[in-house]
mmCIF file with all atom_site columns, C-alpha atoms in Angstrom:
data_model
loop_
_atom_site.group_PDB
_atom_site.id
_atom_site.type_symbol
_atom_site.label_atom_id
_atom_site.label_alt_id
_atom_site.label_comp_id
_atom_site.label_asym_id
_atom_site.label_entity_id
_atom_site.label_seq_id
_atom_site.pdbx_PDB_ins_code
_atom_site.Cartn_x
_atom_site.Cartn_y
_atom_site.Cartn_z
_atom_site.occupancy
_atom_site.B_iso_or_equiv
_atom_site.pdbx_formal_charge
_atom_site.auth_seq_id
_atom_site.auth_comp_id
_atom_site.auth_asym_id
_atom_site.auth_atom_id
_atom_site.pdbx_PDB_model_num
ATOM 1   C CA . MET B 1 1   ? -108.291 -97.582  2.074  1.00 59.00 ? 1   MET B CA 1
ATOM 2   C CA . THR B 1 2   ? -106.842 -98.752  5.431  1.00 61.00 ? 2   THR B CA 1
ATOM 3   C CA . THR B 1 3   ? -108.769 -100.121 8.411  1.00 64.00 ? 3   THR B CA 1
ATOM 4   C CA . HIS B 1 4   ? -107.921 -100.142 11.944 1.00 69.00 ? 4   HIS B CA 1
ATOM 5   C CA . ASN B 1 5   ? -108.494 -102.630 14.529 1.00 67.00 ? 5   ASN B CA 1
ATOM 6   C CA . ALA B 1 6   ? -110.479 -101.211 17.154 1.00 67.00 ? 6   ALA B CA 1
ATOM 7   C CA . ALA B 1 7   ? -110.290 -103.962 19.581 1.00 66.00 ? 7   ALA B CA 1
ATOM 8   C CA . PRO B 1 8   ? -107.496 -103.266 22.157 1.00 70.00 ? 8   PRO B CA 1
ATOM 9   C CA . GLN B 1 9   ? -104.370 -105.330 21.981 1.00 72.00 ? 9   GLN B CA 1
ATOM 10  C CA . ARG B 1 10  ? -103.524 -107.670 24.808 1.00 71.00 ? 10  ARG B CA 1
ATOM 11  C CA . ARG B 1 11  ? -100.293 -107.012 26.245 1.00 72.00 ? 11  ARG B CA 1
ATOM 12  C CA . PRO B 1 12  ? -97.723  -110.103 26.073 1.00 76.00 ? 12  PRO B CA 1
ATOM 13  C CA . ASP B 1 13  ? -97.212  -112.313 28.945 1.00 81.00 ? 13  ASP B CA 1
ATOM 14  C CA . HIS B 1 14  ? -94.069  -111.649 30.728 1.00 82.00 ? 14  HIS B CA 1
ATOM 15  C CA . PRO B 1 15  ? -91.676  -114.465 29.858 1.00 87.00 ? 15  PRO B CA 1
ATOM 16  C CA . THR B 1 16  ? -90.074  -115.177 33.143 1.00 89.00 ? 16  THR B CA 1
ATOM 17  C CA . TRP B 1 17  ? -93.308  -114.614 35.198 1.00 90.00 ? 17  TRP B CA 1
ATOM 18  C CA . TRP B 1 18  ? -92.926  -117.931 37.113 1.00 92.00 ? 18  TRP B CA 1
ATOM 19  C CA . ARG B 1 19  ? -89.505  -117.405 38.637 1.00 94.00 ? 19  ARG B CA 1
ATOM 20  C CA . ILE B 1 20  ? -90.540  -115.347 41.634 1.00 92.00 ? 20  ILE B CA 1
ATOM 21  C CA . PRO B 1 21  ? -93.436  -117.552 42.835 1.00 95.00 ? 21  PRO B CA 1
ATOM 22  C CA . LEU B 1 22  ? -91.234  -120.540 42.054 1.00 95.00 ? 22  LEU B CA 1
ATOM 23  C CA . VAL B 1 23  ? -88.522  -119.465 44.220 1.00 95.00 ? 23  VAL B CA 1
ATOM 24  C CA . ALA B 1 24  ? -90.656  -118.175 47.032 1.00 95.00 ? 24  ALA B CA 1
ATOM 25  C CA . SER B 1 25  ? -92.682  -121.461 47.060 1.00 95.00 ? 25  SER B CA 1
ATOM 26  C CA . ALA B 1 26  ? -89.514  -123.666 46.910 1.00 96.00 ? 26  ALA B CA 1
ATOM 27  C CA . LEU B 1 27  ? -88.050  -122.337 49.926 1.00 95.00 ? 27  LEU B CA 1
ATOM 28  C CA . GLY B 1 28  ? -91.304  -121.402 51.991 1.00 95.00 ? 28  GLY B CA 1
ATOM 29  C CA . LEU B 1 29  ? -93.699  -124.211 51.257 1.00 95.00 ? 29  LEU B CA 1
ATOM 30  C CA . PRO B 1 30  ? -91.719  -126.999 53.017 1.00 96.00 ? 30  PRO B CA 1
ATOM 31  C CA . VAL B 1 31  ? -91.201  -124.731 55.843 1.00 95.00 ? 31  VAL B CA 1
ATOM 32  C CA . LEU B 1 32  ? -95.067  -123.940 56.040 1.00 93.00 ? 32  LEU B CA 1
ATOM 33  C CA . ALA B 1 33  ? -95.801  -127.625 55.570 1.00 93.00 ? 33  ALA B CA 1
ATOM 34  C CA . LEU B 1 34  ? -93.447  -128.512 58.887 1.00 92.00 ? 34  LEU B CA 1
ATOM 35  C CA . GLU B 1 35  ? -94.936  -125.415 60.906 1.00 89.00 ? 35  GLU B CA 1
ATOM 36  C CA . TYR B 1 36  ? -98.454  -126.594 59.985 1.00 88.00 ? 36  TYR B CA 1
ATOM 37  C CA . SER B 1 37  ? -98.038  -130.032 60.903 1.00 89.00 ? 37  SER B CA 1
ATOM 38  C CA . ALA B 1 38  ? -96.134  -129.056 64.250 1.00 86.00 ? 38  ALA B CA 1
ATOM 39  C CA . ILE B 1 39  ? -99.157  -126.631 65.147 1.00 85.00 ? 39  ILE B CA 1
ATOM 40  C CA . ARG B 1 40  ? -101.658 -129.234 64.345 1.00 82.00 ? 40  ARG B CA 1
ATOM 41  C CA . ALA B 1 41  ? -100.003 -131.738 66.691 1.00 82.00 ? 41  ALA B CA 1
ATOM 42  C CA . GLN B 1 42  ? -100.105 -129.364 69.602 1.00 79.00 ? 42  GLN B CA 1
ATOM 43  C CA . ALA B 1 43  ? -104.135 -129.715 69.532 1.00 72.00 ? 43  ALA B CA 1
ATOM 44  C CA . GLY B 1 44  ? -105.010 -126.436 67.893 1.00 72.00 ? 44  GLY B CA 1
ATOM 45  C CA . MET B 1 45  ? -103.979 -123.570 65.568 1.00 72.00 ? 45  MET B CA 1
ATOM 46  C CA . GLY B 1 46  ? -104.616 -120.656 67.827 1.00 76.00 ? 46  GLY B CA 1
ATOM 47  C CA . GLN B 1 47  ? -103.383 -117.006 66.773 1.00 78.00 ? 47  GLN B CA 1
ATOM 48  C CA . TYR B 1 48  ? -100.654 -118.399 64.829 1.00 81.00 ? 48  TYR B CA 1
ATOM 49  C CA . GLY B 1 49  ? -102.727 -120.352 62.526 1.00 82.00 ? 49  GLY B CA 1
ATOM 50  C CA . ALA B 1 50  ? -103.922 -117.087 60.898 1.00 86.00 ? 50  ALA B CA 1
ATOM 51  C CA . ALA B 1 51  ? -100.505 -116.206 60.094 1.00 88.00 ? 51  ALA B CA 1
ATOM 52  C CA . LEU B 1 52  ? -100.047 -119.803 58.261 1.00 90.00 ? 52  LEU B CA 1
ATOM 53  C CA . TYR B 1 53  ? -103.288 -119.081 56.328 1.00 91.00 ? 53  TYR B CA 1
ATOM 54  C CA . TRP B 1 54  ? -102.028 -115.742 55.285 1.00 93.00 ? 54  TRP B CA 1
ATOM 55  C CA . ALA B 1 55  ? -98.875  -117.121 54.144 1.00 95.00 ? 55  ALA B CA 1
ATOM 56  C CA . LEU B 1 56  ? -100.503 -119.910 52.234 1.00 94.00 ? 56  LEU B CA 1
ATOM 57  C CA . ALA B 1 57  ? -102.826 -117.386 50.506 1.00 96.00 ? 57  ALA B CA 1
ATOM 58  C CA . LEU B 1 58  ? -100.037 -114.984 49.508 1.00 96.00 ? 58  LEU B CA 1
ATOM 59  C CA . PHE B 1 59  ? -98.185  -117.981 48.022 1.00 96.00 ? 59  PHE B CA 1
ATOM 60  C CA . ALA B 1 60  ? -101.471 -118.808 46.120 1.00 96.00 ? 60  ALA B CA 1
ATOM 61  C CA . ALA B 1 61  ? -101.746 -114.884 45.109 1.00 96.00 ? 61  ALA B CA 1
ATOM 62  C CA . ALA B 1 62  ? -98.131  -114.939 43.724 1.00 95.00 ? 62  ALA B CA 1
ATOM 63  C CA . TRP B 1 63  ? -99.203  -117.729 41.359 1.00 95.00 ? 63  TRP B CA 1
ATOM 64  C CA . ALA B 1 64  ? -102.465 -116.574 40.341 1.00 95.00 ? 64  ALA B CA 1
ATOM 65  C CA . VAL B 1 65  ? -101.862 -113.140 39.460 1.00 91.00 ? 65  VAL B CA 1
ATOM 66  C CA . PRO B 1 66  ? -102.030 -112.578 35.598 1.00 89.00 ? 66  PRO B CA 1
ATOM 67  C CA . HIS B 1 67  ? -98.713  -113.028 33.817 1.00 89.00 ? 67  HIS B CA 1
ATOM 68  C CA . ARG B 1 68  ? -98.225  -109.375 32.485 1.00 90.00 ? 68  ARG B CA 1
ATOM 69  C CA . ARG B 1 69  ? -95.028  -107.419 33.252 1.00 89.00 ? 69  ARG B CA 1
ATOM 70  C CA . THR B 1 70  ? -97.510  -104.986 35.099 1.00 90.00 ? 70  THR B CA 1
ATOM 71  C CA . PHE B 1 71  ? -98.314  -107.465 37.858 1.00 93.00 ? 71  PHE B CA 1
ATOM 72  C CA . ARG B 1 72  ? -94.376  -108.083 38.466 1.00 93.00 ? 72  ARG B CA 1
ATOM 73  C CA . THR B 1 73  ? -94.432  -105.949 41.640 1.00 94.00 ? 73  THR B CA 1
ATOM 74  C CA . PHE B 1 74  ? -97.258  -107.461 43.112 1.00 95.00 ? 74  PHE B CA 1
ATOM 75  C CA . ARG B 1 75  ? -95.948  -110.793 42.434 1.00 95.00 ? 75  ARG B CA 1
ATOM 76  C CA . ILE B 1 76  ? -92.753  -109.849 44.117 1.00 95.00 ? 76  ILE B CA 1
ATOM 77  C CA . LEU B 1 77  ? -94.389  -108.351 47.062 1.00 96.00 ? 77  LEU B CA 1
ATOM 78  C CA . ALA B 1 78  ? -96.994  -111.482 47.632 1.00 96.00 ? 78  ALA B CA 1
ATOM 79  C CA . GLY B 1 79  ? -94.146  -113.982 47.275 1.00 96.00 ? 79  GLY B CA 1
ATOM 80  C CA . GLY B 1 80  ? -91.667  -111.975 49.553 1.00 96.00 ? 80  GLY B CA 1
ATOM 81  C CA . ALA B 1 81  ? -94.358  -111.385 52.215 1.00 97.00 ? 81  ALA B CA 1
ATOM 82  C CA . ALA B 1 82  ? -95.513  -115.106 52.078 1.00 96.00 ? 82  ALA B CA 1
ATOM 83  C CA . LEU B 1 83  ? -91.812  -116.025 52.603 1.00 95.00 ? 83  LEU B CA 1
ATOM 84  C CA . ALA B 1 84  ? -91.202  -113.544 55.393 1.00 96.00 ? 84  ALA B CA 1
ATOM 85  C CA . ILE B 1 85  ? -94.272  -114.750 57.328 1.00 95.00 ? 85  ILE B CA 1
ATOM 86  C CA . THR B 1 86  ? -93.288  -118.327 56.807 1.00 94.00 ? 86  THR B CA 1
ATOM 87  C CA . LEU B 1 87  ? -89.515  -117.892 57.829 1.00 94.00 ? 87  LEU B CA 1
ATOM 88  C CA . LEU B 1 88  ? -89.895  -115.347 60.686 1.00 93.00 ? 88  LEU B CA 1
ATOM 89  C CA . PRO B 1 89  ? -90.919  -117.772 63.335 1.00 88.00 ? 89  PRO B CA 1
ATOM 90  C CA . VAL B 1 90  ? -88.095  -120.234 62.427 1.00 90.00 ? 90  VAL B CA 1
ATOM 91  C CA . THR B 1 91  ? -85.678  -117.508 62.270 1.00 94.00 ? 91  THR B CA 1
ATOM 92  C CA . LEU B 1 92  ? -86.806  -116.377 65.767 1.00 92.00 ? 92  LEU B CA 1
ATOM 93  C CA . LEU B 1 93  ? -86.340  -119.744 67.167 1.00 90.00 ? 93  LEU B CA 1
ATOM 94  C CA . LEU B 1 94  ? -82.988  -120.162 65.885 1.00 93.00 ? 94  LEU B CA 1
ATOM 95  C CA . ILE B 1 95  ? -82.050  -116.849 67.191 1.00 95.00 ? 95  ILE B CA 1
ATOM 96  C CA . LEU B 1 96  ? -83.354  -117.728 70.691 1.00 95.00 ? 96  LEU B CA 1
ATOM 97  C CA . GLY B 1 97  ? -81.410  -121.214 70.448 1.00 94.00 ? 97  GLY B CA 1
ATOM 98  C CA . VAL B 1 98  ? -78.289  -119.440 69.900 1.00 94.00 ? 98  VAL B CA 1
ATOM 99  C CA . MET B 1 99  ? -78.486  -117.087 72.562 1.00 95.00 ? 99  MET B CA 1
ATOM 100 C CA . LEU B 1 100 ? -79.478  -119.687 75.028 1.00 95.00 ? 100 LEU B CA 1
ATOM 101 C CA . ALA B 1 101 ? -76.698  -122.128 74.133 1.00 91.00 ? 101 ALA B CA 1
ATOM 102 C CA . GLU B 1 102 ? -73.959  -119.431 75.493 1.00 75.00 ? 102 GLU B CA 1
#
């Protein structure tokens, strides 16, 4: 007589789930902290403050998603979007500086 376990089996964790959030956080969080301190020094967050909070929330979401392989795409999108939101103002300032230097 054989018995079958009726309980659903939990899928194993993705072994390298932490790489994408780590790379996005290592590149983006120092820049985000600098942007936040520069904005706070100018007496208010304004409309740009919402973008900083969105970027921080997306960094947190990239880390907080369950560690299964099915969430890999969401983890990539959240980390990439957070990094893009963080680096876009710095990139635009660098492009503006290059254009004005000539």
